[in-house]
Short mmCIF file of C-alpha atoms and ligand atoms in Angstrom, two decimals:
data_model
loop_
_atom_site.label_atom_id
_atom_site.label_comp_id
_atom_site.label_asym_id
_atom_site.label_seq_id
_atom_site.Cartn_x
_atom_site.Cartn_y
_atom_site.Cartn_z
CA UNK P 153 0.00 0.00 0.00
CA UNK P 154 1.32 3.43 -0.91
CA UNK P 155 0.90 6.55 1.26
CA UNK P 156 -2.45 8.29 1.79
CA UNK P 157 -3.39 11.76 0.57
CA UNK P 158 -2.23 13.72 3.61
CA UNK P 159 1.11 11.92 3.94
CA UNK P 160 1.91 12.61 0.30
CA UNK P 161 0.85 16.27 0.43
CA UNK P 162 2.88 16.81 3.65
CA UNK P 163 5.99 15.13 2.24
CA UNK P 164 5.82 17.05 -1.05
CA UNK P 165 5.05 20.48 0.38
CA UNK P 166 7.81 20.20 2.98
CA UNK P 167 10.30 19.17 0.27
CA UNK P 168 10.96 15.73 1.84
CA UNK P 169 9.83 14.06 -1.33
CA UNK P 170 9.44 15.36 -4.85
CA UNK P 171 6.09 15.22 -6.64
CA UNK P 172 7.94 13.68 -9.58
CA UNK P 173 9.13 10.81 -7.41
CA UNK P 174 5.61 10.22 -6.06
CA UNK P 175 4.20 10.34 -9.57
CA UNK P 176 6.82 7.95 -10.99
CA UNK P 177 6.10 5.54 -8.16
CA UNK P 178 2.39 5.47 -8.90
CA UNK P 179 2.93 5.19 -12.65
CA UNK P 180 5.10 2.15 -12.07
CA UNK P 181 2.41 0.66 -9.85
CA UNK P 182 -0.09 1.10 -12.70
CA UNK P 183 2.31 -0.65 -15.11
CA UNK P 184 2.62 -3.48 -12.62
CA UNK P 185 -1.10 -3.90 -11.80
CA UNK P 186 -3.34 -2.48 -14.51
CA UNK P 187 -3.16 -5.56 -16.73
CA UNK P 188 -4.61 -7.55 -13.85
CA UNK P 189 -7.43 -5.17 -12.87
CA UNK P 190 -8.08 -2.94 -15.93
CA UNK P 191 -8.89 -0.05 -13.62
CA UNK P 192 -7.53 2.56 -16.05
CA UNK P 193 -8.64 3.15 -19.63
CA UNK P 194 -5.80 5.63 -20.18
CA UNK P 195 -2.68 6.58 -18.32
CA UNK P 196 -1.30 10.04 -19.10
CA UNK P 197 2.34 9.47 -18.11
CA UNK P 198 3.94 12.50 -19.74
CA UNK P 199 1.28 14.99 -18.73
CA UNK P 200 1.40 13.60 -15.18
CA UNK P 201 5.16 13.97 -14.88
CA UNK P 202 5.01 17.51 -16.32
CA UNK P 203 2.30 18.45 -13.80
CA UNK P 204 4.36 16.94 -10.97
CA UNK P 205 7.35 19.03 -12.09
CA UNK P 206 5.24 22.18 -11.86
CA UNK P 207 4.35 21.29 -8.26
CA UNK P 208 8.06 20.75 -7.47
CA UNK P 209 8.90 24.12 -9.05
CA UNK P 210 6.35 25.84 -6.81
CA UNK P 211 7.86 24.15 -3.73
CA UNK P 212 11.38 25.20 -4.79
CA UNK P 213 10.30 28.80 -5.36
CA UNK P 214 8.63 28.88 -1.93
CA UNK P 215 5.11 29.29 -3.36
CA UNK P 216 2.31 27.41 -1.59
CA UNK P 217 1.88 24.19 -3.62
CA UNK P 218 -1.67 23.56 -2.37
CA UNK P 219 -3.29 21.17 0.10
CA UNK P 220 -3.04 18.27 -2.36
CA UNK P 221 0.55 18.93 -3.44
CA UNK P 222 1.69 16.06 -5.64
CA UNK P 223 -1.27 13.80 -4.83
CA UNK P 224 -1.91 11.41 -7.75
CA UNK P 225 -5.50 11.63 -8.97
CA UNK P 226 -7.56 9.26 -11.11
CA UNK P 227 -10.73 10.45 -12.83
CA UNK P 228 -13.72 8.43 -13.97
CA UNK P 229 -13.79 8.73 -17.73
CA UNK P 230 -17.07 10.64 -17.84
CA UNK P 231 -15.33 13.66 -16.26
CA UNK P 232 -14.00 16.01 -18.94
CA UNK P 233 -10.28 16.68 -19.16
CA UNK P 234 -8.33 18.49 -21.84
CA UNK P 235 -5.57 15.93 -21.53
CA UNK P 236 -6.36 12.49 -22.90
CA UNK P 237 -9.77 11.44 -24.13
CA UNK P 238 -13.13 11.38 -22.32
CA UNK P 239 -14.81 8.22 -23.60
CA UNK P 240 -17.60 7.52 -21.06
CA UNK P 241 -16.71 3.87 -21.63
CA UNK P 242 -18.56 4.11 -24.96
CA UNK P 243 -17.66 3.44 -28.59
CA UNK P 244 -19.63 6.52 -29.53
CA UNK P 245 -17.14 8.78 -27.69
CA UNK P 246 -14.08 6.59 -28.29
CA UNK P 247 -12.04 9.44 -29.74
CA UNK P 248 -13.66 12.40 -27.98
CA UNK P 249 -11.27 15.00 -26.59
CA UNK P 250 -12.90 17.63 -24.37
CA UNK P 251 -12.07 21.28 -25.13
CA UNK P 252 -12.18 22.12 -21.40
CA UNK P 253 -11.57 20.70 -17.92
CA UNK P 254 -14.47 19.97 -15.58
CA UNK P 255 -14.69 22.42 -12.65
CA UNK P 256 -13.74 19.63 -10.22
CA UNK P 257 -10.61 18.97 -12.27
CA UNK P 258 -9.67 22.67 -12.23
CA UNK P 259 -10.14 22.80 -8.45
CA UNK P 260 -8.15 19.68 -7.70
CA UNK P 261 -5.25 20.56 -9.99
CA UNK P 262 -5.19 24.10 -8.57
CA UNK P 263 -4.80 22.41 -5.15
CA UNK P 264 -1.72 20.57 -6.42
CA UNK P 265 -3.21 17.19 -7.43
CA UNK P 266 -1.61 15.43 -10.40
CA UNK P 267 -3.91 13.62 -12.87
CA UNK P 268 -2.46 10.23 -13.72
CA UNK P 269 -5.24 8.70 -15.77
CA UNK P 270 -8.87 8.09 -16.61
CA UNK P 271 -10.68 5.13 -15.12
CA UNK P 272 -13.06 2.53 -16.48
CA UNK P 273 -16.84 2.71 -16.02
CA UNK P 274 -20.07 1.19 -17.23
CA UNK P 275 -20.99 2.88 -20.50
CA UNK P 276 -22.33 6.39 -19.69
CA UNK P 277 -22.29 5.32 -16.00
CA UNK P 278 -25.23 2.94 -16.53
CA UNK P 279 -24.62 -0.19 -14.51
CA UNK P 280 -23.52 -1.65 -11.20
CA UNK P 281 -20.55 -3.82 -12.20
CA UNK P 282 -18.39 -1.98 -14.78
CA UNK P 283 -19.10 -4.91 -17.12
CA UNK P 284 -21.06 -2.61 -19.44
CA UNK P 285 -17.89 -0.74 -20.46
CA UNK P 286 -17.27 -0.96 -24.22
CA UNK P 287 -13.60 -1.52 -23.36
CA UNK P 288 -13.94 -4.61 -21.18
CA UNK P 289 -14.63 -5.05 -17.47
CA UNK P 290 -12.58 -3.95 -14.44
CA UNK P 291 -11.77 -6.64 -11.88
CA UNK P 292 -12.06 -6.50 -8.11
CA UNK P 293 -8.59 -6.22 -6.46
CA UNK P 294 -9.80 -8.50 -3.64
CA UNK P 295 -10.71 -11.28 -6.08
CA UNK P 296 -10.12 -10.70 -9.79
CA UNK P 297 -12.83 -13.21 -10.72
CA UNK P 298 -15.36 -10.77 -9.25
CA UNK P 299 -16.70 -7.37 -10.28
CA UNK P 300 -15.56 -4.17 -8.52
CA UNK P 301 -19.12 -2.83 -8.57
CA UNK P 302 -20.08 0.10 -10.71
CA UNK P 303 -20.46 2.25 -12.47
CA UNK P 304 -17.31 3.91 -11.07
CA UNK P 305 -15.59 0.51 -10.76
CA UNK P 306 -12.26 1.65 -12.20
CA UNK P 307 -11.91 4.48 -9.67
CA UNK P 308 -12.84 2.22 -6.73
CA UNK P 309 -10.44 -0.51 -7.86
CA UNK P 310 -7.60 1.99 -8.39
CA UNK P 311 -7.88 3.22 -4.79
CA UNK P 312 -8.42 -0.28 -3.35
CA UNK P 313 -5.38 -1.68 -5.16
CA UNK P 314 -3.23 1.15 -3.81
CA UNK P 315 -2.60 2.40 -7.36
CA UNK P 316 -3.89 5.85 -6.52
CA UNK P 317 -4.77 7.51 -3.19
CA UNK P 318 -7.56 9.66 -4.64
CA UNK P 319 -10.09 9.09 -7.39
CA UNK P 320 -13.30 10.77 -8.45
CA UNK P 321 -16.47 9.01 -9.50
CA UNK P 322 -20.02 10.04 -10.29
CA UNK P 323 -23.09 8.80 -8.45
CA UNK P 324 -26.54 8.88 -10.04
CA UNK P 325 -28.03 5.93 -8.16
CA UNK P 326 -25.12 4.49 -6.18
CA UNK P 327 -22.17 4.47 -8.55
CA UNK P 328 -19.72 5.79 -5.95
CA UNK P 329 -21.06 4.07 -2.83
CA UNK P 330 -21.68 0.59 -4.24
CA UNK P 331 -18.20 0.09 -5.79
CA UNK P 332 -16.62 1.68 -2.69
CA UNK P 333 -18.36 -0.97 -0.56
CA UNK P 334 -17.41 -3.86 -2.83
CA UNK P 335 -13.77 -2.75 -3.01
CA UNK P 336 -13.30 -1.83 0.68
CA UNK P 337 -12.77 1.93 0.37
CA UNK P 338 -14.62 5.10 1.40
CA UNK P 339 -16.91 6.71 -1.19
CA UNK P 340 -18.97 9.88 -0.80
CA UNK P 341 -21.96 11.15 -2.73
CA UNK P 342 -22.46 14.78 -1.71
CA UNK P 343 -25.78 16.64 -1.44
CA UNK P 344 -27.28 17.44 -4.84
CA UNK P 345 -25.92 20.93 -5.59
CA UNK P 346 -22.83 20.64 -3.39
CA UNK P 347 -20.35 19.87 -6.20
CA UNK P 348 -20.34 21.41 -9.67
CA UNK P 349 -21.20 19.06 -12.52
CA UNK P 350 -19.81 21.37 -15.20
CA UNK P 351 -17.80 18.94 -17.29
CA UNK P 352 -19.49 15.78 -16.02
CA UNK P 353 -21.07 14.06 -19.02
CA UNK P 354 -24.78 14.06 -18.13
CA UNK P 355 -26.61 10.81 -17.41
CA UNK P 356 -29.65 11.85 -15.32
CA UNK P 357 -29.27 15.53 -14.52
CA UNK P 358 -31.58 15.67 -11.51
CA UNK P 359 -29.60 12.87 -9.80
CA UNK P 360 -25.95 13.08 -10.92
CA UNK P 361 -23.27 14.16 -8.42
CA UNK P 362 -19.47 13.88 -8.45
CA UNK P 363 -17.67 12.64 -5.33
CA UNK P 364 -14.39 11.19 -4.05
CA UNK P 365 -13.01 7.74 -3.32
CA UNK P 366 -10.23 7.46 -0.73
CA UNK P 367 -8.80 4.90 1.68
CA UNK P 368 -10.25 6.61 4.76
CA UNK P 369 -12.84 9.19 5.80
CA UNK P 370 -10.36 11.98 6.57
CA UNK P 371 -8.80 11.81 3.10
CA UNK P 372 -12.25 11.70 1.53
CA UNK P 373 -13.30 14.78 3.57
CA UNK P 374 -10.21 16.69 2.43
CA UNK P 375 -10.89 15.95 -1.24
CA UNK P 376 -14.59 16.76 -0.86
CA UNK P 377 -13.96 20.18 0.66
CA UNK P 378 -11.79 21.11 -2.31
CA UNK P 379 -14.31 20.14 -5.00
CA UNK P 380 -17.39 21.53 -3.19
CA UNK P 381 -18.88 24.99 -3.51
CA UNK P 382 -20.67 27.31 -5.86
CA UNK P 383 -19.79 27.30 -9.54
CA UNK P 384 -21.59 29.76 -11.77
CA UNK P 385 -21.07 27.36 -14.67
CA UNK P 386 -23.54 24.87 -13.15
CA UNK P 387 -26.95 26.39 -12.49
CA UNK P 388 -27.75 23.62 -9.99
CA UNK P 389 -24.70 24.30 -7.83
CA UNK P 390 -25.56 25.83 -4.47
CA UNK P 391 -24.03 28.81 -2.65
CA UNK P 392 -23.77 27.00 0.69
CA UNK P 393 -20.55 27.62 2.63
CA UNK P 394 -18.01 24.79 2.58
CA UNK P 395 -16.39 24.24 5.99
CA UNK P 396 -12.99 22.55 6.30
CA UNK P 397 -14.53 19.17 7.09
CA UNK P 398 -11.17 17.46 7.39
CA UNK P 399 -10.10 19.79 10.26
CA UNK P 400 -13.04 18.87 12.49
CA UNK P 401 -13.47 15.26 11.43
CA UNK P 402 -12.25 13.88 14.75
CA UNK P 403 -14.84 15.85 16.74
CA UNK P 404 -17.54 13.51 18.04
CA UNK P 405 -21.16 14.15 17.00
CA UNK P 406 -23.22 14.78 20.15
CA UNK P 407 -25.88 13.62 20.61
CA UNK P 408 -25.47 11.02 17.91
CA UNK P 409 -28.84 9.46 17.20
CA UNK P 410 -28.69 7.02 14.30
CA UNK P 411 -31.86 5.87 12.59
CA UNK P 412 -31.92 2.22 11.57
CA UNK P 413 -34.73 1.48 9.14
CA UNK P 414 -36.55 -1.81 9.42
CA UNK P 415 -36.02 -2.13 5.63
CA UNK P 416 -32.28 -2.63 6.26
CA UNK P 417 -33.11 -6.20 7.26
CA UNK P 418 -34.84 -7.23 4.03
CA UNK P 419 -34.78 -10.85 2.86
CA UNK P 420 -32.37 -10.04 0.05
CA UNK P 421 -29.61 -9.15 2.52
CA UNK P 422 -26.80 -11.74 2.60
CA UNK P 423 -26.16 -13.24 6.09
CA UNK P 424 -22.59 -11.88 6.09
CA UNK P 425 -23.91 -8.41 5.28
CA UNK P 426 -26.43 -8.69 8.06
CA UNK P 427 -23.67 -9.67 10.50
CA UNK P 428 -21.48 -6.79 9.33
CA UNK P 429 -24.40 -4.41 9.68
CA UNK P 430 -25.07 -5.56 13.22
CA UNK P 431 -21.37 -5.20 14.02
CA UNK P 432 -21.51 -1.61 12.72
CA UNK P 433 -24.49 -0.92 14.98
CA UNK P 434 -22.56 -2.33 17.95
CA UNK P 435 -19.54 -0.20 16.99
CA UNK P 436 -21.69 2.92 16.94
CA UNK P 437 -23.04 2.02 20.38
CA UNK P 438 -19.48 1.67 21.70
CA UNK P 439 -18.78 5.13 20.31
CA UNK P 440 -21.67 6.52 22.37
CA UNK P 441 -24.38 6.68 19.72
CA UNK P 442 -27.97 5.80 20.42
CA UNK P 443 -29.64 3.73 17.75
CA UNK P 444 -33.29 4.23 16.94
CA UNK P 445 -35.43 1.77 14.96
CA UNK P 446 -37.38 3.61 12.26
CA UNK P 447 -39.68 2.66 9.43
CA UNK P 448 -38.98 4.01 5.94
CA UNK P 449 -41.46 2.16 3.72
CA UNK P 450 -40.58 4.47 0.84
CA UNK P 451 -37.24 2.63 0.57
CA UNK P 452 -39.17 -0.25 -1.01
CA UNK P 453 -40.21 2.03 -3.89
CA UNK P 454 -36.73 3.30 -4.64
CA UNK P 455 -35.60 0.97 -7.40
CA UNK P 456 -38.91 1.19 -9.26
CA UNK P 457 -38.93 5.00 -9.15
CA UNK P 458 -35.25 5.30 -10.01
CA UNK P 459 -35.49 3.05 -13.07
CA UNK P 460 -38.16 5.37 -14.46
CA UNK P 461 -36.67 8.76 -13.60
CA UNK P 462 -33.05 7.94 -14.54
CA UNK P 463 -33.80 6.38 -17.97
CA UNK P 464 -36.27 9.19 -18.75
CA UNK P 465 -33.58 11.81 -18.22
CA UNK P 466 -30.95 9.67 -19.93
CA UNK P 467 -33.06 9.27 -23.07
CA UNK P 468 -33.16 13.03 -23.36
CA UNK P 469 -29.50 13.64 -22.45
CA UNK P 470 -28.23 11.00 -24.88
CA UNK P 471 -30.21 12.41 -27.83
CA UNK P 472 -27.21 14.61 -28.63
CA UNK P 473 -25.06 11.66 -29.72
CA UNK P 474 -26.19 11.40 -33.29
CA UNK P 475 -22.86 11.06 -35.06
CA UNK P 476 -23.18 14.58 -36.48
CA UNK P 477 -23.24 17.01 -33.57
CA UNK P 478 -21.49 14.58 -31.23
CA UNK P 479 -19.99 11.17 -31.40
CA UNK P 480 -18.67 8.64 -33.84
CA UNK P 481 -20.40 8.73 -37.23
CA UNK P 482 -21.25 5.55 -39.12
CA UNK P 483 -19.84 5.39 -42.63
CA UNK P 484 -22.00 7.01 -45.30
CA UNK P 485 -24.00 4.76 -47.57
CA UNK P 486 -24.68 6.40 -50.94
CA UNK P 487 -28.32 7.32 -51.41
CA UNK P 488 -29.13 6.93 -47.70
CA UNK P 489 -30.92 9.79 -45.92
CA UNK P 490 -29.93 11.65 -42.74
CA UNK P 491 -32.27 9.66 -40.51
CA UNK P 492 -30.67 6.39 -41.57
CA UNK P 493 -27.25 7.86 -40.79
CA UNK P 494 -28.39 8.87 -37.30
CA UNK P 495 -29.87 5.44 -36.75
CA UNK P 496 -26.79 3.54 -37.80
CA UNK P 497 -24.45 5.83 -35.85
CA UNK P 498 -26.46 5.24 -32.68
CA UNK P 499 -26.96 1.53 -33.35
CA UNK P 500 -23.20 1.02 -33.81
CA UNK P 501 -22.06 3.46 -31.12
CA UNK P 502 -24.19 2.49 -28.11
CA UNK P 503 -24.03 -0.81 -26.20
CA UNK P 504 -27.02 -2.94 -25.23
CA UNK P 505 -27.59 -1.49 -21.74
CA UNK P 506 -27.54 2.10 -23.00
CA UNK P 507 -30.04 1.18 -25.72
CA UNK P 508 -32.25 -0.49 -23.11
CA UNK P 509 -32.25 2.69 -21.02
CA UNK P 510 -33.02 4.91 -24.03
CA UNK P 511 -35.98 2.70 -24.99
CA UNK P 512 -37.23 2.55 -21.41
CA UNK P 513 -36.87 6.32 -20.95
CA UNK P 514 -38.55 7.18 -24.23
CA UNK P 515 -41.41 4.85 -23.40
CA UNK P 516 -42.12 6.23 -19.91
CA UNK P 517 -42.17 9.79 -21.27
CA UNK P 518 -44.38 9.05 -24.26
CA UNK P 519 -47.92 10.38 -24.40
CA UNK P 520 -50.37 8.05 -22.75
CA UNK P 521 -47.67 6.59 -20.47
CA UNK P 522 -46.22 9.75 -18.96
CA UNK P 523 -48.76 9.99 -16.12
CA UNK P 524 -48.76 6.27 -15.38
CA UNK P 525 -44.99 6.04 -15.12
CA UNK P 526 -43.01 9.25 -15.03
CA UNK P 527 -45.44 11.38 -12.99
CA UNK P 528 -46.03 8.49 -10.57
CA UNK P 529 -42.28 8.06 -10.07
CA UNK P 530 -41.90 11.79 -9.42
CA UNK P 531 -44.54 11.57 -6.70
CA UNK P 532 -42.75 8.60 -5.11
CA UNK P 533 -39.61 10.69 -5.18
CA UNK P 534 -41.31 13.46 -3.24
CA UNK P 535 -42.54 10.94 -0.63
CA UNK P 536 -39.01 9.66 -0.30
CA UNK P 537 -37.64 13.07 0.67
CA UNK P 538 -40.58 13.59 3.05
CA UNK P 539 -39.87 10.20 4.69
CA UNK P 540 -36.21 10.99 5.25
CA UNK P 541 -36.97 14.49 6.50
CA UNK P 542 -39.51 13.14 8.99
CA UNK P 543 -36.81 10.86 10.45
CA UNK P 544 -34.38 13.78 10.68
CA UNK P 545 -37.04 16.04 12.23
CA UNK P 546 -37.68 13.34 14.84
CA UNK P 547 -34.05 13.59 15.96
CA UNK P 548 -32.03 11.19 13.79
CA UNK P 549 -28.76 12.83 12.78
CA UNK P 550 -27.99 10.14 10.19
CA UNK P 551 -29.61 6.99 8.84
CA UNK P 552 -27.65 3.76 8.66
CA UNK P 553 -28.22 0.97 6.10
CA UNK P 554 -26.08 -1.64 4.40
CA UNK P 555 -24.61 -0.18 1.20
CA UNK P 556 -25.27 -3.35 -0.79
CA UNK P 557 -27.15 -6.58 -0.19
CA UNK P 558 -23.95 -8.64 -0.25
CA UNK P 559 -20.31 -8.89 -1.35
CA UNK P 560 -18.95 -8.50 -4.89
CA UNK P 561 -20.49 -10.97 -7.31
CA UNK P 562 -18.70 -12.94 -10.00
CA UNK P 563 -17.98 -11.49 -13.44
CA UNK P 564 -20.83 -12.52 -15.73
CA UNK P 565 -23.10 -13.60 -12.87
CA UNK P 566 -25.69 -10.86 -13.41
CA UNK P 567 -24.85 -9.54 -16.86
CA UNK P 568 -27.71 -11.39 -18.60
CA UNK P 569 -30.25 -10.39 -15.99
CA UNK P 570 -30.88 -6.62 -16.01
CA UNK P 571 -33.38 -6.83 -13.15
CA UNK P 572 -30.89 -8.59 -10.86
CA UNK P 573 -28.36 -5.89 -11.73
CA UNK P 574 -30.88 -3.11 -11.00
CA UNK P 575 -31.69 -4.67 -7.62
CA UNK P 576 -28.04 -4.13 -6.64
CA UNK P 577 -29.10 -0.53 -6.04
CA UNK P 578 -31.85 -1.06 -3.43
CA UNK P 579 -30.06 0.79 -0.66
CA UNK P 580 -28.37 3.52 -2.67
CA UNK P 581 -30.93 5.06 -5.06
CA UNK P 582 -33.09 6.70 -2.37
CA UNK P 583 -30.40 9.26 -1.43
CA UNK P 584 -30.14 10.34 -5.09
CA UNK P 585 -33.89 10.59 -5.54
CA UNK P 586 -34.07 12.70 -2.35
CA UNK P 587 -30.93 14.71 -3.19
CA UNK P 588 -29.33 13.86 0.18
CA UNK P 589 -25.66 13.29 1.01
CA UNK P 590 -24.68 9.66 1.57
CA UNK P 591 -21.47 7.70 1.91
CA UNK P 592 -20.17 4.16 2.19
CA UNK P 593 -17.67 3.12 4.85
CA UNK P 594 -15.89 -0.26 4.87
CA UNK P 595 -17.50 -2.50 7.49
CA UNK P 596 -16.84 -6.19 7.86
CA UNK P 597 -16.06 -8.94 5.40
CA UNK P 598 -17.68 -11.86 3.71
CA UNK P 599 -15.56 -14.99 3.90
CA UNK P 600 -16.50 -17.59 1.31
CA UNK P 601 -14.09 -20.26 0.10
CA UNK P 602 -11.87 -17.64 -1.52
CA UNK P 603 -10.45 -14.32 -0.37
CA UNK P 604 -12.12 -12.20 2.33
CA UNK P 605 -14.38 -9.79 0.47
CA UNK P 606 -15.05 -6.31 1.86
CA UNK P 607 -18.53 -5.06 2.74
CA UNK P 608 -19.75 -1.53 3.44
CA UNK P 609 -22.41 0.34 5.36
CA UNK P 610 -24.08 3.53 4.26
CA UNK P 611 -24.82 6.73 6.17
CA UNK P 612 -27.43 9.15 4.81
CA UNK P 613 -27.64 12.68 6.26
CA UNK P 614 -29.91 15.74 5.85
CA UNK P 615 -29.28 18.02 2.87
CA UNK P 616 -25.98 19.88 3.35
CA UNK P 617 -25.29 17.76 6.43
CA UNK P 618 -21.93 16.47 5.17
CA UNK P 619 -20.31 17.73 8.36
CA UNK P 620 -22.30 15.42 10.66
CA UNK P 621 -22.17 12.55 8.15
CA UNK P 622 -18.38 12.65 7.84
CA UNK P 623 -17.80 12.95 11.58
CA UNK P 624 -20.22 10.08 12.29
CA UNK P 625 -18.42 8.00 9.66
CA UNK P 626 -15.10 8.77 11.35
CA UNK P 627 -16.52 7.64 14.72
CA UNK P 628 -17.52 4.35 13.12
CA UNK P 629 -14.22 3.96 11.27
CA UNK P 630 -12.29 4.29 14.54
CA UNK P 631 -14.29 1.45 16.12
CA UNK P 632 -14.08 -1.01 13.24
CA UNK P 633 -11.17 -3.19 12.14
CA UNK P 634 -9.58 -1.96 8.86
CA UNK P 635 -10.88 -3.51 5.62
CA UNK P 636 -9.04 -6.55 4.25
CA UNK P 637 -6.02 -5.92 2.04
CA UNK P 638 -6.32 -6.81 -1.62
CA UNK P 639 -4.45 -9.91 -2.75
N1 LIG J 396 -26.47 1.28 -10.96
C1 LIG J 396 -27.25 2.43 -11.23
C2 LIG J 396 -27.62 2.47 -12.70
O1 LIG J 396 -27.29 1.57 -13.37
C3 LIG J 396 -26.54 3.67 -10.79
C4 LIG J 396 -25.58 4.18 -11.76
C5 LIG J 396 -24.91 5.46 -11.32
O2 LIG J 396 -25.00 5.86 -10.17
N2 LIG J 396 -24.26 6.10 -12.27
O3 LIG J 396 -28.22 3.37 -13.18
#
């Protein structure tokens, strides 16, 4: 395992270690491990070393190199960067080079972080296993015959394998938290509006948020405070102040009342996950928290509502990839009209899951079906926020659930069964539909015949309650044994 974010930034800014040395170390780790895990779609060696040199120059000249001086950074490949390509894991954007950097990229590089590569994902972030990438699946560093989760599987695997101390993902229905849980790292989905999405390729605009993966809660808090805050380039970004969460992360939350929904004990939950969940509850009690049983029946509606709202928005967002305005164009057939060209470009460029979502989304928005599906899902969404807010108003500071129903599943196990894949998201989608901050913290393991597989629990907090959520997560992290090390 290489150093964490704060150790690297301290060593580089004090001149004990050069950013170039750190960068070279991580690049060699990628060369050693990426063939095994396929976490990265691209590695930008030369740009990374040049950026590291600029950090070293700043240190030499006595200029402040930033709180992330020399920290290697991996970016999910649906986050726009001027260096390298931004493929979204799709053939249709295989050669796309963004003319600008996403706001999160500008903020992290201004803080001294060094981009080392772009990570694998399910095509357009649609999936829960990273198997829907057009460029092949990523493998779980704890057991390469298993998936890392998804859709930000490459970013989670890169941090879990110790290839990179910091990675960004996007979370529309669980794509940061679920892979974080299955890979044994911390993953945070901020409040909707907390982090600018300018430069995040849109999947479902009312749900999408960018957030960090790191090995521990303090590193995740540090990265989150740098990417958070108002950006005039994203009309949904909020003007809320951004405290230095990493400075106060060790302060206990008092009183810490944690809501535990009855729905966390559903039949689908694997016995190892149930044990890990109960161990997390016991750990919170040791830390002084009081646990309160609550009922959140709206959680049962989450997957159904999500798989209407998200495809509806996706069908509209993905209309721009027609091979003319955006994306790879099919070869021209003489005599063929423009519509046929659009059709072939989209048929050749998109994979099966993306097509399924476009069809589903177009259907639920079509006249005659809109009220039955889309409007009904929007009402369920409203009830979801009301249900969470009622629990918070009754005194719960955070709500605790498992992040997933069980450990990482085998490659190919669910790829022919879309419904089984969608049900992976039972615990995560509600926070997106309600716009609330949520995070996954490593908690416990599942020990089958093979390697010990990590599990995670999820904390959900009130809107803009990242402060309490991160401090509660830190209290839990201190009480729990560290996650298993990858093989
Ligand atoms: N697994 C969910 C989906 O397939 C969530 C994806 C995401 O958060 N990007 O839509």
